[in-house]
PDB file of C-alpha atoms in Angstrom:
ATOM      1  CA  MET A  20       0.000   0.000   0.000  1.00 47.00           C
ATOM      2  CA  THR A  21       1.411   3.358  -1.046  1.00 52.00           C
ATOM      3  CA  THR A  22       1.577   6.439   1.176  1.00 50.00           C
ATOM      4  CA  LEU A  23      -1.144   8.068  -0.944  1.00 51.00           C
ATOM      5  CA  GLU A  24      -3.478   5.070  -0.507  1.00 53.00           C
ATOM      6  CA  LYS A  25      -3.006   5.208   3.256  1.00 55.00           C
ATOM      7  CA  GLN A  26      -4.133   8.847   3.264  1.00 78.00           C
ATOM      8  CA  LEU A  27      -7.340   8.202   1.293  1.00 80.00           C
ATOM      9  CA  PRO A  28     -10.599   7.727   3.242  1.00 82.00           C
ATOM     10  CA  LYS A  29     -12.305   4.353   3.491  1.00 90.00           C
ATOM     11  CA  ILE A  30     -14.780   3.472   0.770  1.00 89.00           C
ATOM     12  CA  THR A  31     -18.177   4.028   2.401  1.00 90.00           C
ATOM     13  CA  LYS A  32     -20.315   5.468  -0.440  1.00 95.00           C
ATOM     14  CA  THR A  33     -21.187   4.742  -4.050  1.00 97.00           C
ATOM     15  CA  CYS A  34     -21.047   7.010  -7.075  1.00 98.00           C
ATOM     16  CA  PHE A  35     -22.959   5.761 -10.105  1.00 98.00           C
ATOM     17  CA  VAL A  36     -21.779   6.977 -13.501  1.00 98.00           C
ATOM     18  CA  VAL A  37     -24.305   7.725 -16.231  1.00 97.00           C
ATOM     19  CA  THR A  38     -22.722   7.872 -19.677  1.00 96.00           C
ATOM     20  CA  ALA A  39     -22.903   6.711 -23.277  1.00 94.00           C
ATOM     21  CA  ILE A  40     -20.921   3.465 -23.323  1.00 91.00           C
ATOM     22  CA  GLY A  41     -21.106   1.980 -26.819  1.00 89.00           C
ATOM     23  CA  GLN A  42     -19.524  -1.247 -28.053  1.00 92.00           C
ATOM     24  CA  ASN A  43     -16.002  -2.405 -27.196  1.00 92.00           C
ATOM     25  CA  GLY A  44     -13.494  -0.407 -29.211  1.00 93.00           C
ATOM     26  CA  SER A  45     -16.026   2.219 -30.297  1.00 95.00           C
ATOM     27  CA  PRO A  46     -15.206   5.935 -29.928  1.00 94.00           C
ATOM     28  CA  GLU A  47     -17.938   6.174 -27.267  1.00 94.00           C
ATOM     29  CA  ARG A  48     -16.386   3.397 -25.173  1.00 95.00           C
ATOM     30  CA  ILE A  49     -12.870   4.814 -25.508  1.00 95.00           C
ATOM     31  CA  GLN A  50     -14.117   8.248 -24.416  1.00 95.00           C
ATOM     32  CA  ALA A  51     -16.147   6.829 -21.511  1.00 96.00           C
ATOM     33  CA  ASP A  52     -13.216   4.745 -20.256  1.00 97.00           C
ATOM     34  CA  LYS A  53     -10.840   7.699 -20.418  1.00 96.00           C
ATOM     35  CA  VAL A  54     -13.191   9.973 -18.461  1.00 98.00           C
ATOM     36  CA  LEU A  55     -13.814   7.240 -15.892  1.00 97.00           C
ATOM     37  CA  LYS A  56     -10.146   6.402 -15.345  1.00 96.00           C
ATOM     38  CA  TYR A  57      -8.533   9.840 -15.409  1.00 97.00           C
ATOM     39  CA  LEU A  58     -11.286  12.122 -14.127  1.00 98.00           C
ATOM     40  CA  ILE A  59     -14.130  10.509 -12.189  1.00 98.00           C
ATOM     41  CA  GLU A  60     -12.409   7.677 -10.320  1.00 97.00           C
ATOM     42  CA  PRO A  61      -9.456   9.686  -8.931  1.00 97.00           C
ATOM     43  CA  VAL A  62     -11.686  12.496  -7.646  1.00 98.00           C
ATOM     44  CA  CYS A  63     -14.375  10.260  -6.156  1.00 97.00           C
ATOM     45  CA  ARG A  64     -11.768   8.103  -4.444  1.00 96.00           C
ATOM     46  CA  GLU A  65     -10.607  11.184  -2.520  1.00 96.00           C
ATOM     47  CA  PHE A  66     -14.077  11.435  -0.947  1.00 96.00           C
ATOM     48  CA  GLY A  67     -14.512   7.741  -0.134  1.00 95.00           C
ATOM     49  CA  TYR A  68     -16.727   6.821  -3.092  1.00 96.00           C
ATOM     50  CA  LYS A  69     -16.701   3.522  -4.932  1.00 96.00           C
ATOM     51  CA  VAL A  70     -17.348   4.311  -8.601  1.00 97.00           C
ATOM     52  CA  VAL A  71     -19.799   2.066 -10.465  1.00 97.00           C
ATOM     53  CA  ARG A  72     -20.588   1.960 -14.179  1.00 96.00           C
ATOM     54  CA  VAL A  73     -23.233  -0.506 -15.252  1.00 93.00           C
ATOM     55  CA  ASP A  74     -21.143  -2.272 -17.928  1.00 91.00           C
ATOM     56  CA  LYS A  75     -18.446  -3.038 -15.351  1.00 88.00           C
ATOM     57  CA  GLU A  76     -20.867  -4.720 -12.942  1.00 84.00           C
ATOM     58  CA  SER A  77     -21.231  -8.497 -12.860  1.00 76.00           C
ATOM     59  CA  THR A  78     -24.957  -9.081 -12.525  1.00 70.00           C
ATOM     60  CA  ASN A  79     -27.282 -11.839 -13.672  1.00 71.00           C
ATOM     61  CA  GLY A  80     -30.377  -9.692 -13.265  1.00 72.00           C
ATOM     62  CA  ASP A  81     -32.086  -7.111 -15.425  1.00 81.00           C
ATOM     63  CA  ILE A  82     -29.623  -4.353 -16.373  1.00 86.00           C
ATOM     64  CA  ASN A  83     -32.369  -1.733 -16.507  1.00 88.00           C
ATOM     65  CA  GLU A  84     -33.513  -2.681 -13.004  1.00 89.00           C
ATOM     66  CA  SER A  85     -29.920  -2.420 -11.782  1.00 91.00           C
ATOM     67  CA  ILE A  86     -29.606   1.070 -13.278  1.00 93.00           C
ATOM     68  CA  ILE A  87     -32.845   2.247 -11.651  1.00 94.00           C
ATOM     69  CA  ASN A  88     -31.744   0.874  -8.271  1.00 93.00           C
ATOM     70  CA  HIS A  89     -28.457   2.775  -8.524  1.00 96.00           C
ATOM     71  CA  LEU A  90     -30.264   5.966  -9.490  1.00 96.00           C
ATOM     72  CA  LYS A  91     -32.602   5.632  -6.513  1.00 94.00           C
ATOM     73  CA  SER A  92     -30.151   4.596  -3.811  1.00 94.00           C
ATOM     74  CA  ASP A  93     -26.557   5.629  -4.551  1.00 96.00           C
ATOM     75  CA  GLU A  94     -25.187   8.620  -2.666  1.00 95.00           C
ATOM     76  CA  LEU A  95     -23.959  10.361  -5.820  1.00 97.00           C
ATOM     77  CA  VAL A  96     -24.601  10.190  -9.558  1.00 98.00           C
ATOM     78  CA  ILE A  97     -22.266  11.767 -12.111  1.00 98.00           C
ATOM     79  CA  ALA A  98     -23.892  12.061 -15.535  1.00 97.00           C
ATOM     80  CA  ASP A  99     -21.717  12.579 -18.613  1.00 97.00           C
ATOM     81  CA  MET A 100     -23.935  14.286 -21.175  1.00 93.00           C
ATOM     82  CA  THR A 101     -21.293  14.166 -23.930  1.00 95.00           C
ATOM     83  CA  GLY A 102     -22.829  13.073 -27.224  1.00 93.00           C
ATOM     84  CA  HIS A 103     -26.368  13.866 -26.023  1.00 91.00           C
ATOM     85  CA  ASN A 104     -27.113  10.163 -25.569  1.00 92.00           C
ATOM     86  CA  ALA A 105     -30.841   9.423 -25.111  1.00 91.00           C
ATOM     87  CA  ASN A 106     -30.312   6.839 -22.354  1.00 92.00           C
ATOM     88  CA  ALA A 107     -28.047   9.209 -20.455  1.00 93.00           C
ATOM     89  CA  PHE A 108     -30.742  11.906 -20.640  1.00 90.00           C
ATOM     90  CA  TYR A 109     -33.392   9.525 -19.336  1.00 92.00           C
ATOM     91  CA  GLU A 110     -31.221   8.470 -16.390  1.00 95.00           C
ATOM     92  CA  PHE A 111     -30.249  12.077 -15.707  1.00 93.00           C
ATOM     93  CA  GLY A 112     -33.911  13.127 -15.627  1.00 91.00           C
ATOM     94  CA  PHE A 113     -34.888  10.209 -13.397  1.00 93.00           C
ATOM     95  CA  ARG A 114     -32.241  11.090 -10.820  1.00 94.00           C
ATOM     96  CA  GLN A 115     -33.028  14.809 -10.990  1.00 91.00           C
ATOM     97  CA  ALA A 116     -36.719  14.117 -10.317  1.00 91.00           C
ATOM     98  CA  LEU A 117     -35.729  12.337  -7.089  1.00 92.00           C
ATOM     99  CA  GLY A 118     -33.946  15.458  -5.828  1.00 90.00           C
ATOM    100  CA  LEU A 119     -30.786  13.505  -5.000  1.00 93.00           C
ATOM    101  CA  PRO A 120     -27.134  14.566  -5.529  1.00 95.00           C
ATOM    102  CA  LEU A 121     -26.412  14.763  -9.243  1.00 96.00           C
ATOM    103  CA  ILE A 122     -23.434  16.264 -11.060  1.00 96.00           C
ATOM    104  CA  PRO A 123     -23.634  16.740 -14.847  1.00 95.00           C
ATOM    105  CA  ILE A 124     -20.398  16.795 -16.809  1.00 96.00           C
ATOM    106  CA  ILE A 125     -19.748  17.291 -20.516  1.00 95.00           C
ATOM    107  CA  LYS A 126     -16.771  17.545 -22.863  1.00 96.00           C
ATOM    108  CA  HIS A 127     -15.626  21.142 -23.131  1.00 95.00           C
ATOM    109  CA  THR A 128     -16.137  21.264 -26.915  1.00 95.00           C
ATOM    110  CA  GLU A 129     -19.868  20.514 -26.642  1.00 93.00           C
ATOM    111  CA  LYS A 130     -22.853  22.635 -25.649  1.00 88.00           C
ATOM    112  CA  LEU A 131     -25.279  21.758 -22.903  1.00 82.00           C
ATOM    113  CA  PRO A 132     -28.841  20.913 -23.935  1.00 74.00           C
ATOM    114  CA  PHE A 133     -31.485  23.419 -22.881  1.00 68.00           C
ATOM    115  CA  ASP A 134     -32.912  21.101 -20.192  1.00 64.00           C
ATOM    116  CA  VAL A 135     -29.572  20.908 -18.378  1.00 68.00           C
ATOM    117  CA  ILE A 136     -28.155  24.384 -18.914  1.00 69.00           C
ATOM    118  CA  ALA A 137     -29.521  25.750 -15.626  1.00 68.00           C
ATOM    119  CA  ARG A 138     -27.506  23.269 -13.541  1.00 82.00           C
ATOM    120  CA  ARG A 139     -23.901  23.743 -12.481  1.00 89.00           C
ATOM    121  CA  THR A 140     -21.905  21.583 -14.857  1.00 93.00           C
ATOM    122  CA  VAL A 141     -18.292  20.480 -15.151  1.00 95.00           C
ATOM    123  CA  PHE A 142     -16.898  21.127 -18.622  1.00 96.00           C
ATOM    124  CA  TYR A 143     -13.969  18.742 -18.807  1.00 97.00           C
ATOM    125  CA  ASP A 144     -10.946  18.251 -21.010  1.00 96.00           C
ATOM    126  CA  THR A 145      -9.066  14.938 -20.813  1.00 92.00           C
ATOM    127  CA  ASP A 146      -6.003  16.371 -22.519  1.00 93.00           C
ATOM    128  CA  VAL A 147      -2.925  15.834 -20.365  1.00 89.00           C
ATOM    129  CA  ALA A 148      -2.340  19.573 -20.020  1.00 90.00           C
ATOM    130  CA  GLU A 149      -5.909  20.228 -18.822  1.00 94.00           C
ATOM    131  CA  ILE A 150      -6.976  17.140 -16.892  1.00 96.00           C
ATOM    132  CA  GLU A 151      -5.861  18.536 -13.521  1.00 96.00           C
ATOM    133  CA  ASN A 152      -8.016  21.627 -14.012  1.00 97.00           C
ATOM    134  CA  SER A 153     -10.958  19.384 -14.886  1.00 97.00           C
ATOM    135  CA  LYS A 154     -10.360  17.295 -11.767  1.00 97.00           C
ATOM    136  CA  GLU A 155     -10.318  20.411  -9.608  1.00 97.00           C
ATOM    137  CA  ARG A 156     -13.661  21.567 -11.002  1.00 96.00           C
ATOM    138  CA  LEU A 157     -15.199  18.159 -10.379  1.00 97.00           C
ATOM    139  CA  ARG A 158     -13.604  18.014  -6.924  1.00 97.00           C
ATOM    140  CA  ASN A 159     -15.309  21.275  -5.958  1.00 96.00           C
ATOM    141  CA  MET A 160     -18.680  19.946  -7.103  1.00 95.00           C
ATOM    142  CA  VAL A 161     -18.317  16.657  -5.215  1.00 96.00           C
ATOM    143  CA  HIS A 162     -17.284  18.566  -2.100  1.00 94.00           C
ATOM    144  CA  ASP A 163     -20.445  20.682  -2.296  1.00 92.00           C
ATOM    145  CA  VAL A 164     -22.796  17.669  -2.394  1.00 90.00           C
ATOM    146  CA  ASP A 165     -20.813  15.375  -0.108  1.00 85.00           C
ATOM    147  CA  ALA A 166     -22.602  16.553   3.052  1.00 78.00           C
ATOM    148  CA  PHE A 167     -26.020  15.601   1.661  1.00 79.00           C
ATOM    149  CA  VAL A 168     -27.853  13.091   3.857  1.00 74.00           C
ATOM    150  CA  MET A 169     -29.837  10.466   1.991  1.00 75.00           C
ATOM    151  CA  PRO A 170     -33.534  10.284   2.950  1.00 72.00           C
ATOM    152  CA  SER A 171     -33.188   6.800   4.465  1.00 65.00           C
ATOM    153  CA  GLN A 172     -30.507   8.133   6.809  1.00 60.00           C
ATOM    154  CA  ARG A 173     -32.549  11.214   7.747  1.00 55.00           C
ATOM    155  CA  SER A 174     -35.794   9.462   8.594  1.00 56.00           C
ATOM    156  CA  GLN A 175     -34.748   7.815  11.867  1.00 54.00           C
ATOM    157  CA  SER A 176     -33.224  11.031  13.198  1.00 52.00           C
ATOM    158  CA  GLU A 177     -36.416  12.936  12.380  1.00 55.00           C
ATOM    159  CA  LEU A 178     -38.562  10.270  14.056  1.00 54.00           C
ATOM    160  CA  ASN A 179     -36.433  10.508  17.195  1.00 58.00           C
ATOM    161  CA  LEU A 180     -36.811  14.300  17.281  1.00 56.00           C
ATOM    162  CA  GLN A 181     -40.563  14.027  16.755  1.00 59.00           C
ATOM    163  CA  SER A 182     -40.867  11.502  19.598  1.00 60.00           C
ATOM    164  CA  ILE A 183     -39.015  13.780  22.030  1.00 58.00           C
ATOM    165  CA  ASP A 184     -41.037  16.773  20.847  1.00 60.00           C
ATOM    166  CA  SER A 185     -44.299  14.900  21.487  1.00 63.00           C
ATOM    167  CA  LYS A 186     -43.295  13.975  25.055  1.00 59.00           C
ATOM    168  CA  LEU A 187     -42.304  17.541  25.900  1.00 59.00           C
ATOM    169  CA  ASN A 188     -45.564  18.892  24.490  1.00 63.00           C
ATOM    170  CA  GLU A 189     -47.497  16.509  26.742  1.00 64.00           C
ATOM    171  CA  VAL A 190     -45.609  17.768  29.789  1.00 59.00           C
ATOM    172  CA  LEU A 191     -46.157  21.421  28.851  1.00 60.00           C
ATOM    173  CA  ASN A 192     -49.884  20.884  28.384  1.00 64.00           C
ATOM    174  CA  LEU A 193     -50.158  19.210  31.789  1.00 62.00           C
ATOM    175  CA  LEU A 194     -48.251  22.080  33.366  1.00 58.00           C
ATOM    176  CA  LYS A 195     -50.729  24.465  31.742  1.00 59.00           C
ATOM    177  CA  LYS A 196     -53.592  22.813  33.658  1.00 61.00           C
ATOM    178  CA  ASP A 197     -51.842  23.480  36.965  1.00 57.00           C
ATOM    179  CA  ASN A 198     -50.536  26.926  36.076  1.00 58.00           C
ATOM    180  CA  PRO A 199     -52.848  28.967  33.803  1.00 56.00           C
ATOM    181  CA  LYS A 200     -50.141  31.610  33.334  1.00 54.00           C
ATOM    182  CA  THR A 201     -48.011  29.135  31.436  1.00 48.00           C
ATOM    183  CA  LYS A 202     -48.473  29.452  27.695  1.00 50.00           C
ATOM    184  CA  PRO A 203     -50.033  26.351  26.147  1.00 47.00           C
ATOM    185  CA  ALA A 204     -47.806  24.129  24.086  1.00 44.00           C
ATOM    186  CA  THR A 205     -48.761  24.158  20.449  1.00 49.00           C
ATOM    187  CA  PRO A 206     -48.084  21.098  18.307  1.00 47.00           C
ATOM    188  CA  THR A 207     -44.827  21.476  16.442  1.00 45.00           C
ATOM    189  CA  LYS A 208     -43.465  19.731  13.410  1.00 48.00           C
ATOM    190  CA  VAL A 209     -39.871  18.844  14.147  1.00 44.00           C
ATOM    191  CA  LYS A 210     -38.351  17.997  10.800  1.00 48.00           C
ATOM    192  CA  THR A 211     -34.860  19.436  11.105  1.00 50.00           C
ATOM    193  CA  HIS A 212     -32.340  20.387  13.752  1.00 51.00           C
ATOM    194  CA  GLU A 213     -33.314  24.012  13.089  1.00 54.00           C
ATOM    195  CA  ASP A 214     -36.921  23.179  14.045  1.00 55.00           C
ATOM    196  CA  SER A 215     -35.647  21.463  17.173  1.00 53.00           C
ATOM    197  CA  ARG A 216     -33.563  24.508  18.096  1.00 54.00           C
ATOM    198  CA  LYS A 217     -36.611  26.793  17.753  1.00 58.00           C
ATOM    199  CA  PHE A 218     -38.688  24.420  19.842  1.00 54.00           C
ATOM    200  CA  ASN A 219     -36.147  24.569  22.639  1.00 53.00           C
ATOM    201  CA  GLU A 220     -36.096  28.363  22.465  1.00 55.00           C
ATOM    202  CA  ASN A 221     -39.841  28.244  23.109  1.00 59.00           C
ATOM    203  CA  LEU A 222     -39.208  26.008  26.112  1.00 51.00           C
ATOM    204  CA  ILE A 223     -36.806  28.575  27.522  1.00 50.00           C
ATOM    205  CA  ALA A 224     -39.367  31.366  27.046  1.00 55.00           C
ATOM    206  CA  ASN A 225     -42.232  29.388  28.591  1.00 53.00           C
ATOM    207  CA  LEU A 226     -40.512  27.702  31.506  1.00 48.00           C
ATOM    208  CA  LYS A 227     -37.307  29.705  32.005  1.00 48.00           C
ATOM    209  CA  ILE A 228     -35.036  26.725  31.516  1.00 44.00           C
ATOM    210  CA  ASN A 229     -31.351  27.462  32.056  1.00 46.00           C
ATOM    211  CA  ASN A 230     -29.155  27.381  28.972  1.00 45.00           C
ATOM    212  CA  GLU A 231     -27.298  24.412  30.399  1.00 45.00           C
ATOM    213  CA  ASP A 232     -30.482  22.366  30.144  1.00 42.00           C
ATOM    214  CA  ILE A 233     -30.355  22.669  26.378  1.00 41.00           C
ATOM    215  CA  LYS A 234     -26.984  20.935  26.279  1.00 41.00           C
ATOM    216  CA  LEU A 235     -28.632  17.548  26.700  1.00 41.00           C
ATOM    217  CA  LYS A 236     -26.187  14.675  26.686  1.00 39.00           C
ATOM    218  CA  SER A 237     -28.509  11.768  27.376  1.00 40.00           C
ATOM    219  CA  VAL A 238     -32.086  10.754  28.072  1.00 43.00           C
ATOM    220  CA  GLU A 239     -31.265  10.785  31.778  1.00 47.00           C
ATOM    221  CA  THR A 240     -30.373  14.492  31.593  1.00 47.00           C
ATOM    222  CA  LEU A 241     -33.661  15.196  29.841  1.00 49.00           C
ATOM    223  CA  GLN A 242     -35.583  13.418  32.588  1.00 53.00           C
ATOM    224  CA  GLN A 243     -33.711  15.339  35.301  1.00 54.00           C
ATOM    225  CA  SER A 244     -34.548  18.648  33.585  1.00 52.00           C
ATOM    226  CA  LEU A 245     -38.217  17.773  33.403  1.00 53.00           C
ATOM    227  CA  GLN A 246     -38.265  16.680  37.043  1.00 57.00           C
ATOM    228  CA  ARG A 247     -36.818  20.059  38.105  1.00 56.00           C
ATOM    229  CA  ILE A 248     -39.322  21.932  35.929  1.00 52.00           C
ATOM    230  CA  ILE A 249     -42.209  20.069  37.519  1.00 51.00           C
ATOM    231  CA  THR A 250     -40.862  20.714  41.015  1.00 56.00           C
ATOM    232  CA  ASP A 251     -40.415  24.420  40.256  1.00 53.00           C
ATOM    233  CA  GLN A 252     -43.981  24.647  38.993  1.00 49.00           C
ATOM    234  CA  ASN A 253     -45.337  22.863  42.128  1.00 46.00           C
ATOM    235  CA  SER A 254     -47.341  20.531  39.963  1.00 45.00           C
ATOM    236  CA  SER A 255     -45.937  17.165  40.892  1.00 42.00           C
ATOM    237  CA  ASP A 256     -49.423  15.942  41.822  1.00 43.00           C
ATOM    238  CA  THR A 257     -50.760  16.858  38.426  1.00 44.00           C
ATOM    239  CA  ILE A 258     -48.095  15.256  36.277  1.00 43.00           C
ATOM    240  CA  ASN A 259     -48.569  11.590  35.601  1.00 43.00           C
ATOM    241  CA  ALA A 260     -45.499   9.833  36.954  1.00 42.00           C
ATOM    242  CA  SER A 261     -45.275   7.712  33.831  1.00 43.00           C
ATOM    243  CA  PHE A 262     -43.813  10.675  31.926  1.00 42.00           C
ATOM    244  CA  LEU A 263     -40.725  10.449  34.094  1.00 41.00           C
ATOM    245  CA  LYS A 264     -40.172   6.745  33.670  1.00 43.00           C
ATOM    246  CA  ARG A 265     -37.313   5.776  31.462  1.00 40.00           C
ATOM    247  CA  GLU A 266     -39.489   3.672  29.176  1.00 40.00           C
ATOM    248  CA  SER A 267     -41.604   6.719  28.356  1.00 41.00           C
ATOM    249  CA  PHE A 268     -38.713   8.281  26.427  1.00 41.00           C
ATOM    250  CA  PRO A 269     -36.983   7.020  23.281  1.00 42.00           C
ATOM    251  CA  GLN A 270     -33.891   4.995  24.113  1.00 41.00           C
ATOM    252  CA  LEU A 271     -31.249   7.039  22.349  1.00 38.00           C
ATOM    253  CA  SER A 272     -28.351   9.306  23.091  1.00 38.00           C
ATOM    254  CA  LEU A 273     -28.818  12.960  22.310  1.00 38.00           C
ATOM    255  CA  SER A 274     -25.131  13.782  22.345  1.00 39.00           C
ATOM    256  CA  ASP A 275     -25.025  14.169  18.569  1.00 40.00           C
ATOM    257  CA  LYS A 276     -28.067  16.434  18.303  1.00 40.00           C
ATOM    258  CA  LYS A 277     -27.142  20.072  17.788  1.00 40.00           C
ATOM    259  CA  PHE A 278     -29.906  22.161  19.305  1.00 35.00           C
TER     260      PHE A 278
END
């Protein structure tokens, strides 16, 4: 293993390449192989992507089904629009409709079709004197989309936030019954960390929670904060004790949530 290989990140993601492939030995195949080897693979490897092109996969199934699965599930798709290939356009449009990370590239001597012209695009040149500049342009684009979180990875985090939000709303509504001066808790839709941050700001305004309470490190800390709130509001008889039981809260650590 070379020193450079040791410095590269582990392969944890997949980049699917959309391109005109053509028959073995055809100008299309020669062009596609050159772009893959000297432009796409080196850049994607720097970001921990395994690069996949459908003709290089060993599969016994339906090739079209394999392509669709890659378009739906891979973390990144790079679409080479060189030659204005009809299949490449279809796959480009399919991925774009999903709203997932997509980087169009095209040979610098060609013009972008009208449907693609509004997107940031890498115009590349595989000439030895220009390939490094092309790699840098692609590198910048990959860097910009690399922080994107796929929907399947987002969903569990959002469900956890919604579960916590629901429990806190129940507590606030019960406190309202005991203390009419406390503003009622309105249902919130916690979809992002920004929503969660705003929700906690409302908690501070309603119940005068110390800033330290927002720095929750675990479910236990959350329970302790709620217990103190209830004690301060003199409503321990009103609150159902089940809200303070461990099983009433989602079993997860909150240390990675940035409120």
